[in-house]
mmCIF file of C-alpha atoms in Angstrom:
data_model
loop_
_atom_site.group_PDB
_atom_site.id
_atom_site.type_symbol
_atom_site.label_atom_id
_atom_site.label_comp_id
_atom_site.label_asym_id
_atom_site.label_seq_id
_atom_site.Cartn_x
_atom_site.Cartn_y
_atom_site.Cartn_z
ATOM 1 C CA UNK A 1 -0.311 -0.161 -0.058
ATOM 2 C CA UNK A 2 2.717 2.580 0.887
ATOM 3 C CA UNK A 3 3.762 2.095 -2.807
ATOM 4 C CA UNK A 4 0.840 1.621 -4.712
ATOM 5 C CA UNK A 5 -1.538 3.993 -3.403
ATOM 6 C CA UNK A 6 0.879 6.721 -4.409
ATOM 7 C CA UNK A 7 3.333 5.674 -7.602
ATOM 8 C CA UNK A 8 0.833 5.612 -10.569
ATOM 9 C CA UNK A 9 -0.385 8.748 -9.472
ATOM 10 C CA UNK A 10 2.703 11.182 -8.829
ATOM 11 C CA UNK A 11 5.202 9.312 -11.524
ATOM 12 C CA UNK A 12 4.473 9.895 -14.923
ATOM 13 C CA UNK A 13 7.350 7.764 -15.830
ATOM 14 C CA UNK A 14 6.219 4.779 -14.050
ATOM 15 C CA UNK A 15 7.525 2.686 -11.327
ATOM 16 C CA UNK A 16 9.909 0.177 -12.527
ATOM 17 C CA UNK A 17 12.975 2.098 -14.795
ATOM 18 C CA UNK A 18 15.961 4.218 -14.505
ATOM 19 C CA UNK A 19 13.714 7.139 -13.980
ATOM 20 C CA UNK A 20 11.257 6.673 -11.325
ATOM 21 C CA UNK A 21 10.574 8.699 -8.498
ATOM 22 C CA UNK A 22 12.401 5.395 -6.601
ATOM 23 C CA UNK A 23 15.560 7.123 -7.101
ATOM 24 C CA UNK A 24 15.078 9.079 -3.906
ATOM 25 C CA UNK A 25 11.789 7.730 -2.647
ATOM 26 C CA UNK A 26 11.730 4.944 0.043
ATOM 27 C CA UNK A 27 15.827 4.509 0.388
ATOM 28 C CA UNK A 28 19.005 5.818 1.459
ATOM 29 C CA UNK A 29 20.670 5.708 -1.590
ATOM 30 C CA UNK A 30 22.933 2.853 -0.569
ATOM 31 C CA UNK A 31 22.230 -0.564 -1.334
ATOM 32 C CA UNK A 32 18.895 -1.939 -2.749
ATOM 33 C CA UNK A 33 16.530 0.516 -3.969
ATOM 34 C CA UNK A 34 13.755 -1.969 -4.148
ATOM 35 C CA UNK A 35 13.048 -5.191 -2.457
ATOM 36 C CA UNK A 36 12.025 -8.383 -3.892
ATOM 37 C CA UNK A 37 10.391 -9.392 -0.512
ATOM 38 C CA UNK A 38 11.173 -12.837 0.322
ATOM 39 C CA UNK A 39 11.486 -14.474 3.266
ATOM 40 C CA UNK A 40 14.658 -16.405 3.491
ATOM 41 C CA UNK A 41 16.844 -17.844 6.175
ATOM 42 C CA UNK A 42 20.181 -17.394 4.333
ATOM 43 C CA UNK A 43 19.277 -14.029 1.965
ATOM 44 C CA UNK A 44 23.102 -12.455 2.532
ATOM 45 C CA UNK A 45 23.894 -12.611 -1.661
ATOM 46 C CA UNK A 46 20.841 -14.467 -2.511
ATOM 47 C CA UNK A 47 18.306 -11.710 -3.142
ATOM 48 C CA UNK A 48 17.189 -11.370 0.002
ATOM 49 C CA UNK A 49 15.117 -9.183 2.529
ATOM 50 C CA UNK A 50 18.006 -8.886 5.443
ATOM 51 C CA UNK A 51 20.785 -8.666 3.069
ATOM 52 C CA UNK A 52 23.413 -6.044 5.105
ATOM 53 C CA UNK A 53 26.250 -4.620 2.656
ATOM 54 C CA UNK A 54 28.497 -2.030 4.451
ATOM 55 C CA UNK A 55 25.206 -0.058 5.565
ATOM 56 C CA UNK A 56 21.911 -1.974 5.118
ATOM 57 C CA UNK A 57 19.323 -3.128 2.297
ATOM 58 C CA UNK A 58 15.980 -2.698 3.755
ATOM 59 C CA UNK A 59 14.507 -0.914 1.294
ATOM 60 C CA UNK A 60 10.654 0.446 1.562
ATOM 61 C CA UNK A 61 9.970 0.094 -2.103
ATOM 62 C CA UNK A 62 9.132 -3.603 -2.087
ATOM 63 C CA UNK A 63 7.447 -6.678 -3.656
ATOM 64 C CA UNK A 64 6.818 -8.175 -0.793
ATOM 65 C CA UNK A 65 5.630 -11.905 -0.771
ATOM 66 C CA UNK A 66 3.694 -13.585 2.449
ATOM 67 C CA UNK A 67 1.183 -10.657 2.289
ATOM 68 C CA UNK A 68 -2.147 -10.173 3.266
ATOM 69 C CA UNK A 69 -4.073 -6.855 2.251
ATOM 70 C CA UNK A 70 -7.519 -5.025 2.215
ATOM 71 C CA UNK A 71 -8.835 -3.110 0.138
ATOM 72 C CA UNK A 72 -12.027 -0.488 1.130
ATOM 73 C CA UNK A 73 -14.736 -0.342 -1.263
ATOM 74 C CA UNK A 74 -15.054 3.405 -2.598
ATOM 75 C CA UNK A 75 -16.417 5.601 -0.238
ATOM 76 C CA UNK A 76 -17.484 8.626 -2.706
ATOM 77 C CA UNK A 77 -14.080 8.848 -3.413
ATOM 78 C CA UNK A 78 -12.426 7.924 -0.120
ATOM 79 C CA UNK A 79 -10.481 4.600 -0.743
ATOM 80 C CA UNK A 80 -8.326 2.323 2.092
ATOM 81 C CA UNK A 81 -5.840 -0.146 2.142
ATOM 82 C CA UNK A 82 -3.947 -2.111 4.682
ATOM 83 C CA UNK A 83 -1.394 -4.660 5.103
ATOM 84 C CA UNK A 84 0.648 -7.344 7.134
ATOM 85 C CA UNK A 85 3.205 -10.059 6.470
ATOM 86 C CA UNK A 86 1.371 -13.226 7.330
ATOM 87 C CA UNK A 87 4.880 -15.256 7.625
ATOM 88 C CA UNK A 88 7.418 -13.820 10.179
ATOM 89 C CA UNK A 89 10.991 -15.020 9.818
ATOM 90 C CA UNK A 90 12.270 -17.311 12.277
ATOM 91 C CA UNK A 91 14.614 -16.479 14.865
ATOM 92 C CA UNK A 92 18.638 -16.308 14.876
ATOM 93 C CA UNK A 93 20.689 -14.921 17.415
ATOM 94 C CA UNK A 94 19.003 -12.024 19.358
ATOM 95 C CA UNK A 95 16.323 -10.856 17.171
ATOM 96 C CA UNK A 96 12.801 -13.326 17.309
ATOM 97 C CA UNK A 97 11.327 -12.126 14.370
ATOM 98 C CA UNK A 98 10.628 -9.876 11.861
ATOM 99 C CA UNK A 99 7.127 -8.121 10.182
ATOM 100 C CA UNK A 100 5.979 -5.402 8.064
ATOM 101 C CA UNK A 101 2.661 -3.183 8.612
ATOM 102 C CA UNK A 102 1.955 -1.013 5.508
ATOM 103 C CA UNK A 103 -1.680 1.099 4.584
ATOM 104 C CA UNK A 104 -2.649 4.040 3.275
ATOM 105 C CA UNK A 105 -5.845 6.560 2.842
ATOM 106 C CA UNK A 106 -6.506 8.370 -0.888
ATOM 107 C CA UNK A 107 -9.293 10.583 -1.816
ATOM 108 C CA UNK A 108 -10.060 11.842 -5.400
ATOM 109 C CA UNK A 109 -12.543 14.230 -7.011
ATOM 110 C CA UNK A 110 -12.717 15.049 -10.041
ATOM 111 C CA UNK A 111 -9.213 16.846 -10.737
ATOM 112 C CA UNK A 112 -8.196 16.276 -7.351
ATOM 113 C CA UNK A 113 -6.056 13.591 -5.853
ATOM 114 C CA UNK A 114 -4.719 13.380 -2.412
ATOM 115 C CA UNK A 115 -3.256 10.377 -0.530
ATOM 116 C CA UNK A 116 -1.350 9.616 2.935
ATOM 117 C CA UNK A 117 0.387 6.119 3.179
ATOM 118 C CA UNK A 118 2.978 4.811 5.827
ATOM 119 C CA UNK A 119 4.733 1.642 6.546
ATOM 120 C CA UNK A 120 6.505 -0.026 9.681
ATOM 121 C CA UNK A 121 9.543 -2.693 9.568
ATOM 122 C CA UNK A 122 9.418 -3.964 13.327
ATOM 123 C CA UNK A 123 13.413 -5.486 13.787
ATOM 124 C CA UNK A 124 14.033 -5.674 10.197
ATOM 125 C CA UNK A 125 17.086 -3.737 10.202
ATOM 126 C CA UNK A 126 18.189 -5.377 13.403
ATOM 127 C CA UNK A 127 18.089 -8.575 11.719
ATOM 128 C CA UNK A 128 19.810 -7.775 9.065
ATOM 129 C CA UNK A 129 22.942 -7.083 11.366
ATOM 130 C CA UNK A 130 22.117 -10.037 13.511
ATOM 131 C CA UNK A 131 22.287 -12.718 9.986
ATOM 132 C CA UNK A 132 25.283 -11.226 8.916
ATOM 133 C CA UNK A 133 27.149 -10.167 11.674
ATOM 134 C CA UNK A 134 28.227 -12.854 14.366
ATOM 135 C CA UNK A 135 30.072 -10.313 16.055
ATOM 136 C CA UNK A 136 28.179 -9.109 18.819
ATOM 137 C CA UNK A 137 29.850 -5.639 18.771
ATOM 138 C CA UNK A 138 27.633 -4.782 15.464
ATOM 139 C CA UNK A 139 24.096 -6.493 16.700
ATOM 140 C CA UNK A 140 21.514 -4.783 17.687
ATOM 141 C CA UNK A 141 18.791 -5.506 19.935
ATOM 142 C CA UNK A 142 15.864 -4.649 17.617
ATOM 143 C CA UNK A 143 14.994 -1.648 15.316
ATOM 144 C CA UNK A 144 12.350 0.257 14.397
ATOM 145 C CA UNK A 145 11.900 1.422 10.692
ATOM 146 C CA UNK A 146 9.361 3.097 8.795
ATOM 147 C CA UNK A 147 8.160 5.919 6.296
ATOM 148 C CA UNK A 148 5.380 8.387 6.306
ATOM 149 C CA UNK A 149 4.161 9.492 3.024
ATOM 150 C CA UNK A 150 2.026 12.607 1.597
ATOM 151 C CA UNK A 151 0.897 13.493 -1.614
ATOM 152 C CA UNK A 152 -1.343 15.495 -4.373
ATOM 153 C CA UNK A 153 -2.373 15.641 -8.040
ATOM 154 C CA UNK A 154 -3.756 18.103 -9.592
ATOM 155 C CA UNK A 155 -5.648 18.018 -13.506
ATOM 156 C CA UNK A 156 -6.048 21.046 -15.345
ATOM 157 C CA UNK A 157 -8.008 20.690 -18.530
ATOM 158 C CA UNK A 158 -7.245 23.077 -21.230
ATOM 159 C CA UNK A 159 -9.645 21.248 -24.070
ATOM 160 C CA UNK A 160 -9.131 20.050 -27.214
ATOM 161 C CA UNK A 161 -6.849 16.679 -25.591
ATOM 162 C CA UNK A 162 -4.551 19.184 -23.829
ATOM 163 C CA UNK A 163 -4.107 18.941 -20.241
ATOM 164 C CA UNK A 164 -1.230 19.271 -17.319
ATOM 165 C CA UNK A 165 -1.043 17.230 -14.667
ATOM 166 C CA UNK A 166 0.631 18.763 -11.569
ATOM 167 C CA UNK A 167 1.970 16.448 -8.859
ATOM 168 C CA UNK A 168 3.650 16.631 -5.790
ATOM 169 C CA UNK A 169 5.157 14.120 -2.996
ATOM 170 C CA UNK A 170 7.103 14.462 0.798
ATOM 171 C CA UNK A 171 8.147 11.477 2.319
ATOM 172 C CA UNK A 172 10.155 10.988 5.733
ATOM 173 C CA UNK A 173 12.097 8.299 6.322
ATOM 174 C CA UNK A 174 13.496 6.828 9.947
ATOM 175 C CA UNK A 175 15.924 3.786 10.657
ATOM 176 C CA UNK A 176 16.625 3.542 14.221
ATOM 177 C CA UNK A 177 18.984 0.636 16.057
ATOM 178 C CA UNK A 178 18.445 -0.190 19.582
ATOM 179 C CA UNK A 179 20.924 -1.498 21.892
ATOM 180 C CA UNK A 180 24.648 -0.339 22.663
ATOM 181 C CA UNK A 181 25.789 -2.580 20.270
ATOM 182 C CA UNK A 182 24.419 -0.845 17.308
ATOM 183 C CA UNK A 183 26.369 2.307 17.715
ATOM 184 C CA UNK A 184 28.825 0.755 15.697
ATOM 185 C CA UNK A 185 26.787 1.401 12.812
ATOM 186 C CA UNK A 186 24.393 4.086 13.677
ATOM 187 C CA UNK A 187 21.674 4.635 16.502
ATOM 188 C CA UNK A 188 19.459 5.996 13.937
ATOM 189 C CA UNK A 189 19.123 8.151 10.549
ATOM 190 C CA UNK A 190 16.203 10.046 9.364
ATOM 191 C CA UNK A 191 16.012 11.533 5.939
ATOM 192 C CA UNK A 192 13.137 13.758 4.117
ATOM 193 C CA UNK A 193 12.517 13.680 0.454
ATOM 194 C CA UNK A 194 10.642 15.654 -2.130
ATOM 195 C CA UNK A 195 9.478 14.826 -5.388
ATOM 196 C CA UNK A 196 7.549 16.706 -8.412
ATOM 197 C CA UNK A 197 6.169 16.071 -12.129
ATOM 198 C CA UNK A 198 4.695 17.637 -14.659
ATOM 199 C CA UNK A 199 2.824 15.928 -17.587
ATOM 200 C CA UNK A 200 1.814 17.897 -20.587
ATOM 201 C CA UNK A 201 -0.543 16.690 -22.815
ATOM 202 C CA UNK A 202 0.102 18.664 -26.262
ATOM 203 C CA UNK A 203 -3.088 17.468 -28.580
ATOM 204 C CA UNK A 204 -2.601 14.315 -30.593
ATOM 205 C CA UNK A 205 -0.834 11.679 -29.224
ATOM 206 C CA UNK A 206 2.000 13.408 -28.142
ATOM 207 C CA UNK A 207 3.393 14.262 -24.251
ATOM 208 C CA UNK A 208 5.805 15.860 -22.523
ATOM 209 C CA UNK A 209 6.740 14.536 -19.140
ATOM 210 C CA UNK A 210 9.187 16.165 -16.577
ATOM 211 C CA UNK A 211 9.674 15.083 -12.890
ATOM 212 C CA UNK A 212 12.594 16.350 -10.126
ATOM 213 C CA UNK A 213 13.569 14.844 -6.572
ATOM 214 C CA UNK A 214 15.487 15.936 -4.088
ATOM 215 C CA UNK A 215 16.766 13.791 -1.531
ATOM 216 C CA UNK A 216 17.904 16.227 1.601
ATOM 217 C CA UNK A 217 20.969 15.097 4.058
ATOM 218 C CA UNK A 218 20.888 12.816 6.394
ATOM 219 C CA UNK A 219 20.014 12.866 10.147
ATOM 220 C CA UNK A 220 21.929 11.388 12.736
ATOM 221 C CA UNK A 221 21.151 11.579 16.420
ATOM 222 C CA UNK A 222 24.788 10.228 16.864
ATOM 223 C CA UNK A 223 26.589 12.236 13.718
ATOM 224 C CA UNK A 224 27.045 8.664 12.298
ATOM 225 C CA UNK A 225 25.056 7.653 9.297
ATOM 226 C CA UNK A 226 26.380 3.971 8.727
ATOM 227 C CA UNK A 227 30.171 5.165 8.399
ATOM 228 C CA UNK A 228 29.298 8.341 6.901
ATOM 229 C CA UNK A 229 28.759 11.946 8.481
ATOM 230 C CA UNK A 230 25.506 13.785 7.798
ATOM 231 C CA UNK A 231 27.247 16.334 5.871
ATOM 232 C CA UNK A 232 26.765 16.729 1.846
ATOM 233 C CA UNK A 233 24.502 13.504 1.831
ATOM 234 C CA UNK A 234 21.915 15.362 0.004
ATOM 235 C CA UNK A 235 21.198 14.569 -4.419
ATOM 236 C CA UNK A 236 18.809 15.773 -6.635
ATOM 237 C CA UNK A 237 16.857 13.288 -9.613
ATOM 238 C CA UNK A 238 15.434 14.546 -12.380
ATOM 239 C CA UNK A 239 13.987 13.587 -15.595
ATOM 240 C CA UNK A 240 12.168 14.772 -19.217
ATOM 241 C CA UNK A 241 10.625 12.636 -21.499
ATOM 242 C CA UNK A 242 9.201 13.034 -24.692
ATOM 243 C CA UNK A 243 6.067 10.412 -25.581
ATOM 244 C CA UNK A 244 4.086 9.074 -28.539
ATOM 245 C CA UNK A 245 0.808 7.467 -27.972
ATOM 246 C CA UNK A 246 0.846 4.559 -31.010
ATOM 247 C CA UNK A 247 -2.752 3.165 -29.629
ATOM 248 C CA UNK A 248 -4.242 2.562 -26.197
ATOM 249 C CA UNK A 249 -2.234 -0.005 -25.468
ATOM 250 C CA UNK A 250 1.347 1.368 -26.859
ATOM 251 C CA UNK A 251 3.848 4.322 -26.837
ATOM 252 C CA UNK A 252 7.199 5.739 -27.716
ATOM 253 C CA UNK A 253 9.478 7.205 -25.682
ATOM 254 C CA UNK A 254 12.672 9.292 -25.598
ATOM 255 C CA UNK A 255 14.082 9.719 -22.239
ATOM 256 C CA UNK A 256 16.721 11.704 -20.488
ATOM 257 C CA UNK A 257 17.650 11.200 -16.756
ATOM 258 C CA UNK A 258 20.496 11.970 -14.005
ATOM 259 C CA UNK A 259 21.355 11.729 -10.820
ATOM 260 C CA UNK A 260 23.397 14.362 -8.625
ATOM 261 C CA UNK A 261 24.994 13.265 -5.511
ATOM 262 C CA UNK A 262 26.571 15.281 -3.013
ATOM 263 C CA UNK A 263 30.355 14.188 -2.275
ATOM 264 C CA UNK A 264 28.968 12.153 0.611
ATOM 265 C CA UNK A 265 26.306 10.820 -1.690
ATOM 266 C CA UNK A 266 25.631 7.591 -3.560
ATOM 267 C CA UNK A 267 22.345 7.502 -5.302
ATOM 268 C CA UNK A 268 21.953 5.450 -8.545
ATOM 269 C CA UNK A 269 19.240 5.066 -10.735
ATOM 270 C CA UNK A 270 16.511 2.500 -9.482
ATOM 271 C CA UNK A 271 16.342 0.016 -12.292
ATOM 272 C CA UNK A 272 18.795 -0.969 -13.627
ATOM 273 C CA UNK A 273 21.124 1.038 -11.608
ATOM 274 C CA UNK A 274 24.652 1.465 -12.958
ATOM 275 C CA UNK A 275 25.982 4.087 -10.860
ATOM 276 C CA UNK A 276 30.155 3.412 -9.542
ATOM 277 C CA UNK A 277 28.821 3.662 -5.832
ATOM 278 C CA UNK A 278 31.507 5.979 -5.094
ATOM 279 C CA UNK A 279 30.483 9.193 -3.092
ATOM 280 C CA UNK A 280 29.642 12.148 -5.196
ATOM 281 C CA UNK A 281 29.632 10.572 -8.476
ATOM 282 C CA UNK A 282 27.033 12.102 -10.600
ATOM 283 C CA UNK A 283 24.749 10.074 -13.543
ATOM 284 C CA UNK A 284 23.369 10.709 -16.447
ATOM 285 C CA UNK A 285 21.140 8.295 -19.140
ATOM 286 C CA UNK A 286 19.508 8.334 -22.452
ATOM 287 C CA UNK A 287 17.051 6.154 -23.494
ATOM 288 C CA UNK A 288 14.572 5.276 -26.196
ATOM 289 C CA UNK A 289 11.907 2.991 -25.604
ATOM 290 C CA UNK A 290 8.630 0.979 -26.722
ATOM 291 C CA UNK A 291 5.761 1.141 -23.449
ATOM 292 C CA UNK A 292 3.205 -1.688 -23.895
ATOM 293 C CA UNK A 293 0.427 -1.699 -21.397
ATOM 294 C CA UNK A 294 -1.345 -5.023 -21.157
#
């Protein structure tokens, strides 16, 4: 729910490419940008949920299995969704299990759409530390990770097949580790992200799309953010594209994307990645493609 109730409304570039809003949303720019969400007892290096690679790979952009969801009916434009993982991970070391709770509400009335979503990970990061490191000095006694997002969109109809869709979204992301041992990694880490987009329909088959996201610098209570300081951990991610509709389900596109990192930031393209992982490196990409909706 934290993703699906917002992504398709705010992101004109969809949600599974190098030009996604998740270049900044749902992660801190280190490790995985989305997570396949398996419950795997031996996930290190195996595409799992508890991998810890220098900082941690516990992204909030997930394709989560073992999940049960509730979808509300449409209540005069107001809808709700809620979800919880049904299969907690089995215990290892000092952390017994980990769960995910996710939900949100959205309201649509004519050209106006608004939403608020959130997600909570119980002991998720602590499990990552415990599973990968046997040394108690880098383990944690528990963790609380959560994200909260608010978003809105407005569509101005100019007639003649021309319209402008404006979208704006904000996310607050927080990771908190418990126990004295966790201080060698970080005690807490917070980050804010802003994202805006415009989709301009020109009439006929053409439209132009633009998105810009800004990830603010980390805010760490211990001033130790997983091996880096707080300063210069910000980044910009921007995309511009020209799209041509071949039919109701098919379109051509030409896009330009870039990520501009602060000197201590390592943000990357969402999918398929491609950055060096060196702090401060910037990225650029030009892409041509065919999109088919089915």
